[in-house]
Amino acid sequence: MERAIAEAEAAARRGEVPVGAVVVDGATGTVLAAAGNRTGELSDPTAHAEMVVIREAAAGLGAPRLDGCDLYVTLEPCAMCAAAIGFARVRRLYFGAYDAKGGGVEHGARIFDHPTCHHKPDVFGGIEETRCGALLKGFFADRR
């Protein structure tokens, strides 16, 4: 989670919403991809940190599935990212702050609870929740 937080901090310095994500090989602990949000930089509404690292890790592995991989992200994934996590077959999802407004895992769409969901990772929320939440609150407070 430390690496994901560092990616979130870097995203904030670029003016992006401070969310960071890391894909790790669950067997070796090797980081396969790490990134922060890039929606503004790329003018791409799908360039959430989770989407960026899923794409990068899959490309690096040369496979559309991240079997045996774990995803660390500083904020509860939205519905779009949760669906991609399921499609990628991520083994475990660890996230920091809960997102009552835009989350798609524990809130909102609850993607993994749908009977049509083909894969549900093991989910662990609230990892470094206070620290991850403070990054977001500070970012948005500075813009108000």
mmCIF file of N, CA, C and O in Angstrom, residues 51-97:
data_model
loop_
_atom_site.group_PDB
_atom_site.id
_atom_site.type_symbol
_atom_site.label_atom_id
_atom_site.label_comp_id
_atom_site.label_asym_id
_atom_site.label_seq_id
_atom_site.Cartn_x
_atom_site.Cartn_y
_atom_site.Cartn_z
ATOM 1 N N MET A 51 -7.263 1.194 -13.794
ATOM 2 C CA MET A 51 -7.311 0.833 -15.212
ATOM 3 C C MET A 51 -5.908 0.903 -15.828
ATOM 4 O O MET A 51 -5.520 0.024 -16.600
ATOM 5 N N VAL A 52 -5.162 1.932 -15.457
ATOM 6 C CA VAL A 52 -3.809 2.099 -15.994
ATOM 7 C C VAL A 52 -2.932 0.915 -15.596
ATOM 8 O O VAL A 52 -2.244 0.326 -16.438
ATOM 9 N N VAL A 53 -2.968 0.522 -14.315
ATOM 10 C CA VAL A 53 -2.086 -0.576 -13.884
ATOM 11 C C VAL A 53 -2.561 -1.934 -14.392
ATOM 12 O O VAL A 53 -1.733 -2.806 -14.672
ATOM 13 N N ILE A 54 -3.864 -2.120 -14.515
ATOM 14 C CA ILE A 54 -4.359 -3.383 -15.079
ATOM 15 C C ILE A 54 -3.872 -3.522 -16.520
ATOM 16 O O ILE A 54 -3.367 -4.576 -16.923
ATOM 17 N N ARG A 55 -3.994 -2.455 -17.301
ATOM 18 C CA ARG A 55 -3.534 -2.490 -18.699
ATOM 19 C C ARG A 55 -2.036 -2.764 -18.772
ATOM 20 O O ARG A 55 -1.571 -3.590 -19.565
ATOM 21 N N GLU A 56 -1.269 -2.045 -17.936
ATOM 22 C CA GLU A 56 0.185 -2.181 -17.971
ATOM 23 C C GLU A 56 0.628 -3.578 -17.534
ATOM 24 O O GLU A 56 1.496 -4.190 -18.162
ATOM 25 N N ALA A 57 0.039 -4.095 -16.477
ATOM 26 C CA ALA A 57 0.420 -5.419 -15.984
ATOM 27 C C ALA A 57 0.040 -6.499 -16.995
ATOM 28 O O ALA A 57 0.833 -7.421 -17.261
ATOM 29 N N ALA A 58 -1.147 -6.398 -17.580
ATOM 30 C CA ALA A 58 -1.572 -7.384 -18.569
ATOM 31 C C ALA A 58 -0.656 -7.348 -19.794
ATOM 32 O O ALA A 58 -0.265 -8.405 -20.313
ATOM 33 N N ALA A 59 -0.306 -6.159 -20.238
ATOM 34 C CA ALA A 59 0.602 -6.034 -21.378
ATOM 35 C C ALA A 59 1.965 -6.635 -21.045
ATOM 36 O O ALA A 59 2.558 -7.344 -21.868
ATOM 37 N N GLY A 60 2.451 -6.360 -19.835
ATOM 38 C CA GLY A 60 3.747 -6.904 -19.425
ATOM 39 C C GLY A 60 3.752 -8.419 -19.337
ATOM 40 O O GLY A 60 4.751 -9.072 -19.660
ATOM 41 N N LEU A 61 2.628 -8.991 -18.923
ATOM 42 C CA LEU A 61 2.514 -10.448 -18.841
ATOM 43 C C LEU A 61 2.152 -11.070 -20.186
ATOM 44 O O LEU A 61 2.265 -12.286 -20.355
ATOM 45 N N GLY A 62 1.673 -10.242 -21.112
ATOM 46 C CA GLY A 62 1.244 -10.755 -22.405
ATOM 47 C C GLY A 62 0.000 -11.608 -22.297
ATOM 48 O O GLY A 62 -0.172 -12.569 -23.039
ATOM 49 N N ALA A 63 -0.869 -11.249 -21.361
ATOM 50 C CA ALA A 63 -2.090 -12.030 -21.126
ATOM 51 C C ALA A 63 -3.214 -11.109 -20.668
ATOM 52 O O ALA A 63 -2.947 -10.116 -19.996
ATOM 53 N N PRO A 64 -4.455 -11.438 -21.020
ATOM 54 C CA PRO A 64 -5.575 -10.589 -20.595
ATOM 55 C C PRO A 64 -6.015 -10.829 -19.153
ATOM 56 O O PRO A 64 -6.876 -10.121 -18.649
ATOM 57 N N ARG A 65 -5.457 -11.809 -18.508
ATOM 58 C CA ARG A 65 -5.825 -12.141 -17.132
ATOM 59 C C ARG A 65 -4.640 -11.935 -16.200
ATOM 60 O O ARG A 65 -3.501 -12.216 -16.560
ATOM 61 N N LEU A 66 -4.948 -11.473 -15.003
ATOM 62 C CA LEU A 66 -3.918 -11.263 -13.981
ATOM 63 C C LEU A 66 -4.070 -12.326 -12.890
ATOM 64 O O LEU A 66 -4.109 -12.019 -11.704
ATOM 65 N N ASP A 67 -4.175 -13.571 -13.326
ATOM 66 C CA ASP A 67 -4.319 -14.684 -12.389
ATOM 67 C C ASP A 67 -3.183 -14.665 -11.371
ATOM 68 O O ASP A 67 -2.015 -14.521 -11.742
ATOM 69 N N GLY A 68 -3.523 -14.785 -10.106
ATOM 70 C CA GLY A 68 -2.515 -14.816 -9.054
ATOM 71 C C GLY A 68 -1.957 -13.459 -8.679
ATOM 72 O O GLY A 68 -1.043 -13.363 -7.871
ATOM 73 N N CYS A 69 -2.524 -12.396 -9.239
ATOM 74 C CA CYS A 69 -2.033 -11.046 -8.949
ATOM 75 C C CYS A 69 -2.951 -10.338 -7.950
ATOM 76 O O CYS A 69 -4.145 -10.610 -7.883
ATOM 77 N N ASP A 70 -2.355 -9.442 -7.212
ATOM 78 C CA ASP A 70 -3.079 -8.643 -6.229
ATOM 79 C C ASP A 70 -3.022 -7.177 -6.634
ATOM 80 O O ASP A 70 -2.026 -6.724 -7.202
ATOM 81 N N LEU A 71 -4.099 -6.463 -6.332
ATOM 82 C CA LEU A 71 -4.193 -5.035 -6.647
ATOM 83 C C LEU A 71 -4.334 -4.249 -5.359
ATOM 84 O O LEU A 71 -5.197 -4.558 -4.531
ATOM 85 N N TYR A 72 -3.481 -3.267 -5.196
ATOM 86 C CA TYR A 72 -3.539 -2.328 -4.069
ATOM 87 C C TYR A 72 -3.938 -0.983 -4.643
ATOM 88 O O TYR A 72 -3.320 -0.506 -5.598
ATOM 89 N N VAL A 73 -4.962 -0.361 -4.066
ATOM 90 C CA VAL A 73 -5.415 0.943 -4.546
ATOM 91 C C VAL A 73 -5.832 1.782 -3.343
ATOM 92 O O VAL A 73 -6.337 1.253 -2.360
ATOM 93 N N THR A 74 -5.604 3.075 -3.422
ATOM 94 C CA THR A 74 -5.818 3.949 -2.266
ATOM 95 C C THR A 74 -7.274 4.315 -2.021
ATOM 96 O O THR A 74 -7.605 4.822 -0.957
ATOM 97 N N LEU A 75 -8.143 4.047 -2.986
ATOM 98 C CA LEU A 75 -9.561 4.383 -2.854
ATOM 99 C C LEU A 75 -10.398 3.217 -3.361
ATOM 100 O O LEU A 75 -10.028 2.566 -4.349
ATOM 101 N N GLU A 76 -11.520 2.978 -2.712
ATOM 102 C CA GLU A 76 -12.447 1.939 -3.172
ATOM 103 C C GLU A 76 -12.720 2.145 -4.665
ATOM 104 O O GLU A 76 -13.120 3.232 -5.085
ATOM 105 N N PRO A 77 -12.505 1.127 -5.480
ATOM 106 C CA PRO A 77 -12.718 1.277 -6.918
ATOM 107 C C PRO A 77 -14.162 1.606 -7.280
ATOM 108 O O PRO A 77 -15.110 1.137 -6.640
ATOM 109 N N CYS A 78 -14.316 2.404 -8.333
ATOM 110 C CA CYS A 78 -15.635 2.724 -8.869
ATOM 111 C C CYS A 78 -16.169 1.489 -9.603
ATOM 112 O O CYS A 78 -15.474 0.475 -9.758
ATOM 113 N N ALA A 79 -17.387 1.578 -10.098
ATOM 114 C CA ALA A 79 -18.001 0.446 -10.798
ATOM 115 C C ALA A 79 -17.210 0.049 -12.043
ATOM 116 O O ALA A 79 -17.028 -1.147 -12.310
ATOM 117 N N MET A 80 -16.713 1.024 -12.805
ATOM 118 C CA MET A 80 -15.932 0.723 -14.007
ATOM 119 C C MET A 80 -14.685 -0.079 -13.647
ATOM 120 O O MET A 80 -14.387 -1.111 -14.256
ATOM 121 N N CYS A 81 -13.978 0.389 -12.638
ATOM 122 C CA CYS A 81 -12.734 -0.278 -12.240
ATOM 123 C C CYS A 81 -13.009 -1.633 -11.606
ATOM 124 O O CYS A 81 -12.272 -2.593 -11.846
ATOM 125 N N ALA A 82 -14.073 -1.731 -10.819
ATOM 126 C CA ALA A 82 -14.422 -3.017 -10.210
ATOM 127 C C ALA A 82 -14.729 -4.043 -11.293
ATOM 128 O O ALA A 82 -14.303 -5.206 -11.197
ATOM 129 N N ALA A 83 -15.459 -3.644 -12.327
ATOM 130 C CA ALA A 83 -15.750 -4.566 -13.428
ATOM 131 C C ALA A 83 -14.456 -5.016 -14.105
ATOM 132 O O ALA A 83 -14.272 -6.206 -14.390
ATOM 133 N N ALA A 84 -13.538 -4.082 -14.342
ATOM 134 C CA ALA A 84 -12.258 -4.433 -14.965
ATOM 135 C C ALA A 84 -11.450 -5.373 -14.066
ATOM 136 O O ALA A 84 -10.798 -6.301 -14.559
ATOM 137 N N ILE A 85 -11.497 -5.151 -12.777
ATOM 138 C CA ILE A 85 -10.804 -6.025 -11.822
ATOM 139 C C ILE A 85 -11.349 -7.441 -11.929
ATOM 140 O O ILE A 85 -10.596 -8.419 -11.936
ATOM 141 N N GLY A 86 -12.666 -7.573 -12.032
ATOM 142 C CA GLY A 86 -13.277 -8.881 -12.205
ATOM 143 C C GLY A 86 -12.885 -9.522 -13.526
ATOM 144 O O GLY A 86 -12.513 -10.698 -13.571
ATOM 145 N N PHE A 87 -12.961 -8.748 -14.619
ATOM 146 C CA PHE A 87 -12.592 -9.284 -15.927
ATOM 147 C C PHE A 87 -11.129 -9.705 -15.971
ATOM 148 O O PHE A 87 -10.779 -10.678 -16.646
ATOM 149 N N ALA A 88 -10.274 -8.992 -15.256
ATOM 150 C CA ALA A 88 -8.846 -9.312 -15.225
ATOM 151 C C ALA A 88 -8.534 -10.502 -14.321
ATOM 152 O O ALA A 88 -7.422 -11.002 -14.311
ATOM 153 N N ARG A 89 -9.505 -10.931 -13.547
ATOM 154 C CA ARG A 89 -9.351 -12.061 -12.626
ATOM 155 C C ARG A 89 -8.297 -11.806 -11.548
ATOM 156 O O ARG A 89 -7.541 -12.689 -11.159
ATOM 157 N N VAL A 90 -8.263 -10.574 -11.049
ATOM 158 C CA VAL A 90 -7.357 -10.220 -9.955
ATOM 159 C C VAL A 90 -7.670 -11.117 -8.758
ATOM 160 O O VAL A 90 -8.829 -11.338 -8.419
ATOM 161 N N ARG A 91 -6.650 -11.641 -8.125
ATOM 162 C CA ARG A 91 -6.816 -12.572 -7.007
ATOM 163 C C ARG A 91 -7.332 -11.882 -5.757
ATOM 164 O O ARG A 91 -8.293 -12.305 -5.138
ATOM 165 N N ARG A 92 -6.658 -10.791 -5.359
ATOM 166 C CA ARG A 92 -7.033 -10.056 -4.149
ATOM 167 C C ARG A 92 -7.011 -8.564 -4.430
ATOM 168 O O ARG A 92 -6.112 -8.049 -5.088
ATOM 169 N N LEU A 93 -8.006 -7.875 -3.867
ATOM 170 C CA LEU A 93 -8.101 -6.427 -3.954
ATOM 171 C C LEU A 93 -7.944 -5.858 -2.553
ATOM 172 O O LEU A 93 -8.687 -6.232 -1.643
ATOM 173 N N TYR A 94 -6.968 -4.980 -2.392
ATOM 174 C CA TYR A 94 -6.750 -4.258 -1.137
ATOM 175 C C TYR A 94 -6.974 -2.787 -1.443
ATOM 176 O O TYR A 94 -6.350 -2.244 -2.354
ATOM 177 N N PHE A 95 -7.874 -2.140 -0.704
ATOM 178 C CA PHE A 95 -8.058 -0.708 -0.943
ATOM 179 C C PHE A 95 -8.027 0.067 0.362
ATOM 180 O O PHE A 95 -8.272 -0.485 1.430
ATOM 181 N N GLY A 96 -7.737 1.359 0.243
ATOM 182 C CA GLY A 96 -7.593 2.234 1.402
ATOM 183 C C GLY A 96 -8.905 2.833 1.845
ATOM 184 O O GLY A 96 -9.669 2.230 2.599
ATOM 185 N N ALA A 97 -9.209 4.024 1.376
ATOM 186 C CA ALA A 97 -10.401 4.754 1.797
ATOM 187 C C ALA A 97 -11.652 4.187 1.124
ATOM 188 O O ALA A 97 -11.625 3.791 -0.040
#
